Short mmCIF file of C-alpha atoms in Angstrom, two decimals:
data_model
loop_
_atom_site.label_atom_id
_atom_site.label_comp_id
_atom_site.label_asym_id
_atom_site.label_seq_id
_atom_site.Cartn_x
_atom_site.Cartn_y
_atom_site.Cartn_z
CA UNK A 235 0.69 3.77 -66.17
CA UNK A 236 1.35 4.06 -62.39
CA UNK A 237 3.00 1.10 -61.86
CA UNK A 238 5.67 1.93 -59.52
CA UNK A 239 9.62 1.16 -60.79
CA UNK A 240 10.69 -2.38 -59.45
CA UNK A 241 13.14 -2.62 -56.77
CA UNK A 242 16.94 -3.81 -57.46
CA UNK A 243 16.19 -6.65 -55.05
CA UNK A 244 13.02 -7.55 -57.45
CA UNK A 245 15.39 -7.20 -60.57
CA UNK A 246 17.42 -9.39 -59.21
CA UNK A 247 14.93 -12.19 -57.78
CA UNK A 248 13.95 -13.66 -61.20
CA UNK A 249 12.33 -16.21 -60.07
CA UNK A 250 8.34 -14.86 -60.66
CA UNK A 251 9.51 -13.97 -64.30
CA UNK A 252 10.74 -18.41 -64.45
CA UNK A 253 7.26 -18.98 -62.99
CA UNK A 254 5.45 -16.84 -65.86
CA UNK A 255 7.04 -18.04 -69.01
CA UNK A 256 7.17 -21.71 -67.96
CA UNK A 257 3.41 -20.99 -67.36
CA UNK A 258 3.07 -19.56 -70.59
CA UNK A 259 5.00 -22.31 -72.30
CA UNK A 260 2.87 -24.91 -70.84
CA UNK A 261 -0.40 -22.82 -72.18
CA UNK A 262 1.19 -22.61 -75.47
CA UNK A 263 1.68 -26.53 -75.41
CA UNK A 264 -1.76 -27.21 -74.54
CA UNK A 265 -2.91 -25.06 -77.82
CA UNK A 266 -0.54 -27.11 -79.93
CA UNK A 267 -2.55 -30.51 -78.61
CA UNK A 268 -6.04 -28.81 -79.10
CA UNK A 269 -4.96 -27.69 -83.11
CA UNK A 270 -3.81 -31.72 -83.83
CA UNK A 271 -5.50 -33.30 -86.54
CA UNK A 272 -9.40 -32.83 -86.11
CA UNK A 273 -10.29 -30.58 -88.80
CA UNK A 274 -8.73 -28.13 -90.82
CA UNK A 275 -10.64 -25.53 -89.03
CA UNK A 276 -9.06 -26.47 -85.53
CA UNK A 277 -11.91 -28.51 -84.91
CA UNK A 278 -11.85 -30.60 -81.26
CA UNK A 279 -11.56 -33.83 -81.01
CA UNK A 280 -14.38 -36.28 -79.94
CA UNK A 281 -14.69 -37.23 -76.28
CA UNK A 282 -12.86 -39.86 -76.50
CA UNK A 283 -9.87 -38.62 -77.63
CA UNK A 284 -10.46 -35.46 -75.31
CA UNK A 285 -10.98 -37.95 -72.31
CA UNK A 286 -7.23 -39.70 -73.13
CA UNK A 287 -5.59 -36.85 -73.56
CA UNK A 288 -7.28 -35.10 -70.10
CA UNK A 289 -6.24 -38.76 -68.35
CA UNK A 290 -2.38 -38.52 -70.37
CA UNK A 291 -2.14 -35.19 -69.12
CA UNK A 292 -3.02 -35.69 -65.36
CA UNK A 293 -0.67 -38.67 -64.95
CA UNK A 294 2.15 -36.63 -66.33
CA UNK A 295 1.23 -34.01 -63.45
CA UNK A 296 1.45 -37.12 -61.06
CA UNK A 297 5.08 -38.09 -62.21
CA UNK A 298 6.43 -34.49 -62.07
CA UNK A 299 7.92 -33.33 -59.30
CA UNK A 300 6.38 -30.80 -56.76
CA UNK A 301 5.89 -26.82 -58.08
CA UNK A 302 8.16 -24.41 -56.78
CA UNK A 303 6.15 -22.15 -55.64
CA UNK A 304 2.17 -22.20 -55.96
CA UNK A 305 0.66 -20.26 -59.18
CA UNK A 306 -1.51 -17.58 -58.77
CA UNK A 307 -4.13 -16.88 -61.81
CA UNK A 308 -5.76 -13.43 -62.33
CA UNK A 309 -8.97 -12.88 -61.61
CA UNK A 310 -9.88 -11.24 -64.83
CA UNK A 311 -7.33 -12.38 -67.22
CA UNK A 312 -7.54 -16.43 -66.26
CA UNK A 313 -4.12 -17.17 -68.15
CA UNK A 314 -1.89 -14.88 -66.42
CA UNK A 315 -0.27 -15.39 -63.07
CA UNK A 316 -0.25 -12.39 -60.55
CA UNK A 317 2.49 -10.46 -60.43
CA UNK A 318 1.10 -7.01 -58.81
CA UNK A 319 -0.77 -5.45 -55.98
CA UNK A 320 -3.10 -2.99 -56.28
CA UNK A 321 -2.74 -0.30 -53.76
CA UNK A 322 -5.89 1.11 -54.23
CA UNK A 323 -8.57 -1.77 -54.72
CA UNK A 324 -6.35 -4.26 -51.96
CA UNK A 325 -6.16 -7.22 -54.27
CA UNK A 326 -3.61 -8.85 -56.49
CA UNK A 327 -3.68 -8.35 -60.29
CA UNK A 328 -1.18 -9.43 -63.42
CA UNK A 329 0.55 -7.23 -65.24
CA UNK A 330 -2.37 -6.73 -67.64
CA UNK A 331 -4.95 -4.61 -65.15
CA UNK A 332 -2.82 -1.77 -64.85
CA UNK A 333 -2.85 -1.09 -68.86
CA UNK A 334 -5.72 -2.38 -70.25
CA UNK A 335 -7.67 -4.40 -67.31
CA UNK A 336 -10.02 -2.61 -64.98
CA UNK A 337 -7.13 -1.57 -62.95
CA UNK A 338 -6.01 1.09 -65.20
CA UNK A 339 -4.01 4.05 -63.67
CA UNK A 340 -4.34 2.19 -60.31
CA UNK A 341 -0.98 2.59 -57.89
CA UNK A 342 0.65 -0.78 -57.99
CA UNK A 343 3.61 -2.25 -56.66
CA UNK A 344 5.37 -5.87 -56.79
CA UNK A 345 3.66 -8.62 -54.73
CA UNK A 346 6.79 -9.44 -52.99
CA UNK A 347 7.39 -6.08 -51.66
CA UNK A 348 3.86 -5.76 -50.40
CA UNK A 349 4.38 -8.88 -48.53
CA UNK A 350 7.51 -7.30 -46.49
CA UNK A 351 5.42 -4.06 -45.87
CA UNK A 352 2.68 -6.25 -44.60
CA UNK A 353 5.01 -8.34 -42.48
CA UNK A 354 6.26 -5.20 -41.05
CA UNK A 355 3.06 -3.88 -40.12
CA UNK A 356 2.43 -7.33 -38.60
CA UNK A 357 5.95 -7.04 -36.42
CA UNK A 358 4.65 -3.43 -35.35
CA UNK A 359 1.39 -4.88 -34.03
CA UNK A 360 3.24 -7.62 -32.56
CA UNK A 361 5.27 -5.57 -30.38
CA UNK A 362 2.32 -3.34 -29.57
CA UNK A 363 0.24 -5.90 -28.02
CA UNK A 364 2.95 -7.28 -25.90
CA UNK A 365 3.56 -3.60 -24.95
CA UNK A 366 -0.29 -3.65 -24.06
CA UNK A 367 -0.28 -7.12 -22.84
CA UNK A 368 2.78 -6.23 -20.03
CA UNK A 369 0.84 -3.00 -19.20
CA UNK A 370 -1.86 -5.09 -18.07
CA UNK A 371 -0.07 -7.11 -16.59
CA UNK A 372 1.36 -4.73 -14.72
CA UNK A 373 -2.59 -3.12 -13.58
CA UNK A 374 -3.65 -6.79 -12.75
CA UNK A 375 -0.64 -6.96 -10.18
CA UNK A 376 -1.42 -3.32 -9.15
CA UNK A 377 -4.78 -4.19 -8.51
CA UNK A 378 -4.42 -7.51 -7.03
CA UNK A 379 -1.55 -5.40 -4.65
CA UNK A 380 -4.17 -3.35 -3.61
CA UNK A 381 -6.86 -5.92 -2.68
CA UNK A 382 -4.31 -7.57 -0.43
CA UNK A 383 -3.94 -4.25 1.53
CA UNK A 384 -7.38 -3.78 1.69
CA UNK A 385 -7.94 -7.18 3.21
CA UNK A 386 -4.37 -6.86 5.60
CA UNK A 387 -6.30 -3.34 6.43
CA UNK A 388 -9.87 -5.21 7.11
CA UNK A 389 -7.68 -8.01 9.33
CA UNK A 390 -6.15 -5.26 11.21
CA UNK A 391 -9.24 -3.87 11.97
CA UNK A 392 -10.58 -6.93 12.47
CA UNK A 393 -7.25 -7.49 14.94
CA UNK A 394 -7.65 -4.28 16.55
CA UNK A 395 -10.99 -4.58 17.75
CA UNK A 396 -10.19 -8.37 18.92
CA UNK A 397 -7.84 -6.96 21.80
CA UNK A 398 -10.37 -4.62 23.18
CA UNK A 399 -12.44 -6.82 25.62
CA UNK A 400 -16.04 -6.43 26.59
CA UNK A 401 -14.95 -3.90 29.25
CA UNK A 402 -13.10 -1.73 27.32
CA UNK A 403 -16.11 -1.82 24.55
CA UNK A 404 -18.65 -0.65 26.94
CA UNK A 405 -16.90 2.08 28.49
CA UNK A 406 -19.09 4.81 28.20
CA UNK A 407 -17.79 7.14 25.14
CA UNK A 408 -18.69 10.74 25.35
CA UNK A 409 -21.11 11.18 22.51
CA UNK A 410 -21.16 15.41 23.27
CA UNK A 411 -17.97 17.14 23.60
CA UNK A 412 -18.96 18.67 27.32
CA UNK A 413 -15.31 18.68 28.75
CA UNK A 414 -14.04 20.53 26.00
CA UNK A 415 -17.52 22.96 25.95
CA UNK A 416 -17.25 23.37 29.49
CA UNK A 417 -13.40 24.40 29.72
CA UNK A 418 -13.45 27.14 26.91
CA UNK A 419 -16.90 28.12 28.41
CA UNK A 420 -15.11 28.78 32.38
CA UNK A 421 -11.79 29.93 30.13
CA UNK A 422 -14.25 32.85 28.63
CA UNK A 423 -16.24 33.37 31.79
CA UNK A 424 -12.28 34.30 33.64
CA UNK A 425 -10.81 36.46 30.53
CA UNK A 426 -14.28 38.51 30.58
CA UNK A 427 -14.00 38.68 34.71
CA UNK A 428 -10.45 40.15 34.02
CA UNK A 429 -11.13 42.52 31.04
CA UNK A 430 -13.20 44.14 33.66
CA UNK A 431 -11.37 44.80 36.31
CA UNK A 432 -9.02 48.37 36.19
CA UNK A 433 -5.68 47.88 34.29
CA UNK A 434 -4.17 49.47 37.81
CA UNK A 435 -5.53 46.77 39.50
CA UNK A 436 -4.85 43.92 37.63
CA UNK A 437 -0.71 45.31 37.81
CA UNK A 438 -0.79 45.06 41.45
CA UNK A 439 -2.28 41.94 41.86
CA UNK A 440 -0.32 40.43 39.07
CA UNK A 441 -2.50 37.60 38.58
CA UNK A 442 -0.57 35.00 36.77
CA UNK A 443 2.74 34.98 38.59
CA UNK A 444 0.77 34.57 41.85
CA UNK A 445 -0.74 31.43 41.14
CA UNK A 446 0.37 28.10 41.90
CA UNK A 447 1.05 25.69 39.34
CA UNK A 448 0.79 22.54 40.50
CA UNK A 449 -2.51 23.28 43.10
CA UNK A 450 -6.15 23.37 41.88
CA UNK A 451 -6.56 26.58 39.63
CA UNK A 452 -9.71 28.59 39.19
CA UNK A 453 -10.93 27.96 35.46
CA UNK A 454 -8.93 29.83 33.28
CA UNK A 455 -6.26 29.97 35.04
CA UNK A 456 -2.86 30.44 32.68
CA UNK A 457 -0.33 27.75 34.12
CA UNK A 458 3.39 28.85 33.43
CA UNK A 459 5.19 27.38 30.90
CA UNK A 460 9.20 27.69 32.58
CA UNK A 461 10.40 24.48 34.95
CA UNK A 462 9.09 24.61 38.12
CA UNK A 463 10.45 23.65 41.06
CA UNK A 464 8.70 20.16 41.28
CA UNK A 465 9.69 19.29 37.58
CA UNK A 466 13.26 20.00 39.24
CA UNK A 467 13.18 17.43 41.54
CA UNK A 468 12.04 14.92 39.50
CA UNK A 469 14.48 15.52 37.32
CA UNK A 470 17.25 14.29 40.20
CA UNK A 471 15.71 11.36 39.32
CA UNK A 472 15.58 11.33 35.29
CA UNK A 473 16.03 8.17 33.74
CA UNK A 474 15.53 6.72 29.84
CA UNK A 475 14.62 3.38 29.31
CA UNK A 476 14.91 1.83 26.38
CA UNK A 477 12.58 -0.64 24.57
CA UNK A 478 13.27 -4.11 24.02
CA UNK A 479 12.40 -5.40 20.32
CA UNK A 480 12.50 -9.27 21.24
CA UNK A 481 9.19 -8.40 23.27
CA UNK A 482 7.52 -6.50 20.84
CA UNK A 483 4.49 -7.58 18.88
CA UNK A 484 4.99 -7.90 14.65
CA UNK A 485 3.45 -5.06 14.08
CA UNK A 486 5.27 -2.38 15.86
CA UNK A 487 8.42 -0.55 15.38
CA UNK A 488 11.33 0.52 16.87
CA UNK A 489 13.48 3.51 15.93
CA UNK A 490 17.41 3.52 15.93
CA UNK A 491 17.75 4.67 19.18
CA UNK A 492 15.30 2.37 20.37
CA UNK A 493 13.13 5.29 22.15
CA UNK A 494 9.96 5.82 19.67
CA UNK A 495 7.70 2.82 19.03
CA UNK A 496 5.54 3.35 15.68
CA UNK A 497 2.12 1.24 14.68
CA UNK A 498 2.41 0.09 11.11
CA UNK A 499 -0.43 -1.31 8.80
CA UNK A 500 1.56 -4.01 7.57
CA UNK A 501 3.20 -6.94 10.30
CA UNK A 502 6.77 -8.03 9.82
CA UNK A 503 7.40 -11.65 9.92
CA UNK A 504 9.50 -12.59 12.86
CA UNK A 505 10.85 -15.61 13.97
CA UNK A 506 9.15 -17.18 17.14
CA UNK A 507 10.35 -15.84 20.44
CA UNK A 508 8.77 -16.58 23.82
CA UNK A 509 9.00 -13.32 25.11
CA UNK A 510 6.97 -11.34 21.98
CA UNK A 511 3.66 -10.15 22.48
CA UNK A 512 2.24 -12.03 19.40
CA UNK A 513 -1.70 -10.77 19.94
CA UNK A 514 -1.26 -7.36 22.10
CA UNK A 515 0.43 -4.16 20.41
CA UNK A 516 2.75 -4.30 23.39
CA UNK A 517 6.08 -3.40 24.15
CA UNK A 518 8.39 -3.68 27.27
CA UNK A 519 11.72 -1.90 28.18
CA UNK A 520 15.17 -3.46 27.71
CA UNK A 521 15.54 -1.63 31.35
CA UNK A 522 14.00 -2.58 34.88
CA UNK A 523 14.04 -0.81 37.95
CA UNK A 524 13.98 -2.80 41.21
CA UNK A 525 15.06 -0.25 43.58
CA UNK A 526 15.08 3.75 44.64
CA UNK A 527 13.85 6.24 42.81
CA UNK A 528 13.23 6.71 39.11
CA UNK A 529 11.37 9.64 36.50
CA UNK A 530 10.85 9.11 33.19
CA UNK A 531 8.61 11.06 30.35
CA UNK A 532 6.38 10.16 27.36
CA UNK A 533 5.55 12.18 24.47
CA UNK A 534 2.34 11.55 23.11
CA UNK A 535 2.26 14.67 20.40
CA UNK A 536 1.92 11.66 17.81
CA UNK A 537 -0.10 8.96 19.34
CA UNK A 538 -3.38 7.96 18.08
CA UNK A 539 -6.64 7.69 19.87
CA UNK A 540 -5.91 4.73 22.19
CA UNK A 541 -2.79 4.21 24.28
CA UNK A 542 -1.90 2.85 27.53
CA UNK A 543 1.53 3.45 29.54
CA UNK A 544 2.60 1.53 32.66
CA UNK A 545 5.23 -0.73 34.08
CA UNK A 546 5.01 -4.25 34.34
CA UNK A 547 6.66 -7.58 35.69
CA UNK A 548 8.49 -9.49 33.73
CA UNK A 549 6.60 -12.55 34.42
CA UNK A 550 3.54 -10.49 32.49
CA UNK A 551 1.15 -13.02 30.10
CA UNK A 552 3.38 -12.64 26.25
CA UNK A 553 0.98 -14.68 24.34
CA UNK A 554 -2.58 -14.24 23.41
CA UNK A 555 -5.19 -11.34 24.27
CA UNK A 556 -6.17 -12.64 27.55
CA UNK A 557 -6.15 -10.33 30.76
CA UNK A 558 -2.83 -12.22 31.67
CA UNK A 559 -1.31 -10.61 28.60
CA UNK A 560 -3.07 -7.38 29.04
CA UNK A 561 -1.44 -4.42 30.25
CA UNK A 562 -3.18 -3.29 33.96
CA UNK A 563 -5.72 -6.21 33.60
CA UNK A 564 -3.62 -8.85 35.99
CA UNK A 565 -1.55 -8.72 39.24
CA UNK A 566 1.74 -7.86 37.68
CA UNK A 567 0.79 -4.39 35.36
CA UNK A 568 0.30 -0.66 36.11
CA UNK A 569 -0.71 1.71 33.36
CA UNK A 570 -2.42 5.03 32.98
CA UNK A 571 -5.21 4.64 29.76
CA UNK A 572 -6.39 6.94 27.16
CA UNK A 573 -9.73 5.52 25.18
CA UNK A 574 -11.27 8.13 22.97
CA UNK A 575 -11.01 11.43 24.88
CA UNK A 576 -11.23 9.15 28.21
CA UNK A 577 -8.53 8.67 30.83
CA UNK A 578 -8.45 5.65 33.26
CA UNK A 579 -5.67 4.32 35.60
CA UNK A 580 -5.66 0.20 35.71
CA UNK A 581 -4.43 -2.05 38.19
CA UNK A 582 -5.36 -5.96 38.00
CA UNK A 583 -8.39 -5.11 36.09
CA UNK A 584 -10.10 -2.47 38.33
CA UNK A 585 -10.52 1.25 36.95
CA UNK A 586 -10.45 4.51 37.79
CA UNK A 587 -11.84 7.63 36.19
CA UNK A 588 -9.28 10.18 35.90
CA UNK A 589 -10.86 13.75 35.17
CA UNK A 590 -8.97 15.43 32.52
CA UNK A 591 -10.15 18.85 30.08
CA UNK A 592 -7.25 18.23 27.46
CA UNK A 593 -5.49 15.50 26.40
CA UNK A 594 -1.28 16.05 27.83
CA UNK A 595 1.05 15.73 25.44
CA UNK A 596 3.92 14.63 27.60
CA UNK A 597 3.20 12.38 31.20
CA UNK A 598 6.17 11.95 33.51
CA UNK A 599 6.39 8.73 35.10
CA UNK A 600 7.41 8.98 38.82
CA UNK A 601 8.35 5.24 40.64
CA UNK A 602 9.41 5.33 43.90
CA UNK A 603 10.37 1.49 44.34
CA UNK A 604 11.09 1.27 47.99
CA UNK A 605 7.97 3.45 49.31
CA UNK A 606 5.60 1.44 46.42
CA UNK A 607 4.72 4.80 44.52
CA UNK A 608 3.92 4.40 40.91
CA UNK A 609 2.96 8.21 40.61
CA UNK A 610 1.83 10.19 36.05
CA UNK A 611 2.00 13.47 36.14
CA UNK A 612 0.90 15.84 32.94
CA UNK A 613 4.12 17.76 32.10
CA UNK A 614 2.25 20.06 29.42
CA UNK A 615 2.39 22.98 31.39
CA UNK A 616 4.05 22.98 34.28
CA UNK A 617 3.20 19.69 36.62
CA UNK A 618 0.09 17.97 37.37
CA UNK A 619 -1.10 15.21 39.20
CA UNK A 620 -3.08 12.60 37.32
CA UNK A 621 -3.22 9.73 39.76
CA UNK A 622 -0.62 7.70 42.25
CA UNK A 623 -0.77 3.79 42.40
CA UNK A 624 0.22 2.62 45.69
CA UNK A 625 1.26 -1.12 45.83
CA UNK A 626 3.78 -3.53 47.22
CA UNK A 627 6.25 -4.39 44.52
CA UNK A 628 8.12 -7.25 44.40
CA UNK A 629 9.25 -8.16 40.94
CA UNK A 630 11.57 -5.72 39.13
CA UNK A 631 9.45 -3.72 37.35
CA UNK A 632 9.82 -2.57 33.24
CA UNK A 633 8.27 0.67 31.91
CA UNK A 634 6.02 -0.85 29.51
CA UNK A 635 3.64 0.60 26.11
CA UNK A 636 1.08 -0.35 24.04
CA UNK A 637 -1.13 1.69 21.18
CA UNK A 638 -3.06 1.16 18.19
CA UNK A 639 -1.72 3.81 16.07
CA UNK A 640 0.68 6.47 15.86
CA UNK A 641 4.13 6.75 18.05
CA UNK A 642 5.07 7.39 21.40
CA UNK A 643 8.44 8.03 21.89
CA UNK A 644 10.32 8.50 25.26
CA UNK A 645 12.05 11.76 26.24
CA UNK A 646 15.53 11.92 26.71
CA UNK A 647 16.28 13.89 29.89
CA UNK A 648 19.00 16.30 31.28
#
């Protein structure tokens, strides 16, 4: 037989072996009744007496207290309780199936200890499907994470193209790429047109140190890369404002030394304060000027494809996207503006086209307070002119920013 050796913990739980003989003890009872006087073959009783005896029999069940445990019969031998579990056909059988009932050489083991393997299995699947209930959890949360980005992205987008007004929409965008065609085109034309002059020749003339950096250059013309004399002056003047965070708008910020202003996706919350910007990407300087002479630089190596940088008075429009609020679209902004590969100078909301083949990546800022210059210059290489403002001032005036994406950051000068 391969009935597998009980456990000591069965051994010593004798309460299925109680169960058994009391059941065989009442079977052996109920033979006694059946073999009473009737026949001296064992014959039955008549109905009668069968019908009082089944009606005896079920009111002693009612007076007797409640079973133990509930009694289990086999399915082939009716008389027997289960004791045993067949491993192999997954049903309980008595101790009979394993020898001589259809169960024969069948692994078996004790009911009891199938039950704690089965409960274990059940604790094991327990824990796995909170393990997988927690994971997806934790992918509903992910997911629902990154719908809200997708819709802060969409409102941003949605926000961005808000603050550009019908002006700034139509301006005309340069579908073909001619400024940059037609500066690589005259740069080509003016290396070829020296490749073919005599190497003696080209010594004595020694083109590039004889040509002016800051004047109107032939195409092609290499533009030195030192300080020049101009840059020199300006820097007598060299100043480095830095920028105020009460004024700027929620979604901008500031580095430590309050110098580079960075576009985020995501707005911080921030308390109300009458002098934020709470529509415009806008920032003003903690610093004003309201006298002499003053430089400052930009660096725009980072900046995205929009930008504007100007000064403004103080008394400049801080809340909603009107022209009041909109940096050189009212009385009391300046600012030079790049749109696209596009550069315009604003003043109270009239334009001007400023022809440019590359974009700069650094503009000095000259103000001269006194004479009413407001003067960008593209520092790149060497020094040139962009366009002068000319205007009485007569507020203090703020260096002031605004972008959509990116950083600028302000130079810090000798």
């Amino acid at each position: 037989m391969a009935m597998a050796a009980p456990s000591a913990a069965a051994a010593a739980d004798p309460v299925p072996w109680e169960i058994f003989e009391a059941r065989e003890v009442r079977n052996t009872a109920q033979h006694e009744e059946q073999r009473k006087p009737g026949g001296c073959c064992g014959r039955p009783e008549d109905a009668e007496d069968r019908a009082a005896a089944a009606a005896a029999e079920e009111e002693d069940q009612g007076r007797a207290g409640p079973e133990l445990a509930p009694i289990w019969l086999c399915s082939e031998h009716r008389n027997r309780t289960v004791e045993l579990f067949c491993s192999r056909c997954r049903r309980c059988v008595c101790a009979l199936c394993p020898l001589v009932g259809s169960h024969r050489g069948h692994p078996v083991r004790f009911v009891h200890e199938e039950v704690s393997f089965k409960q274990k299995d059940i604790q094991k699947c327990l824990k796995q499907l909170a393990l997988k209930k927690k994971q997806e959890a934790s992918n509903i949360n992910k997911v629902n994470k990154a719908a809200n980005e997708l819709e802060e992205y969409t409102a941003s987008e949605k926000e961005m193209m808000q603050q550009m007004i019908p002006t700034e929409l139509f301006h005309p965008i340069p579908v073909k790429f001619e400024h940059a065609k037609t500066y690589y085109r005259n740069l080509a034309t003016a290396v070829f047109t020296t490749l073919q002059m005599p190497l003696d020749v080209r010594l004595k003339e020694d083109t590039c140190s004889q040509l002016s950096v800051s004047s109107q250059s032939k195409p092609g013309t290499l533009l030195k890369t030192t300080p020049t004399p101009e840059r020199s002056l300006f820097l007598k003047y060299a100043r480095i404002p830095t920028l105020e965070p009460d004024t700027m708008h929620s979604r901008l910020r500031l580095s430590d030394d309050r110098l580079t202003v960075t576009c985020v996706l995501i707005g911080k919350i921030q308390l109300f304060n009458p002098q934020r910007f709470d529509k415009l990407w806008q920032v003003l300087s903690r610093d004003s000027f309201f006298s002499g002479s003053h430089y400052w630089e930009v660096d725009l190596l980072k900046s995205g494809i929009g930008w504007w940088i100007g000064v403004a008075y103080s008394s400049i429009g801080r809340k909603g996207n009107s022209e009041a609020s909109r940096l050189g679209f009212n009385r009391e902004s300046w600012c030079l503006k790049r749109f696209d590969m596009e550069y315009w100078a604003f003043h109270n909301g009239e334009r001007t086209r400023i022809p440019i083949d590359h974009d700069p990546e650094r503009i000095g800022i000259f103000l001269d307070y006194e004479a009413g210059i407001l003067s960008f210059y593209d520092m790149t290489c060497g020094v040139t002119h962009l366009h002068t403002f000319y205007s009485r001032f007569q507020e203090p005036l703020y260096p002031a920013l605004r972008l959509w994406e990116g950083s600028i950051t302000i130079r810090k000068l000798p």
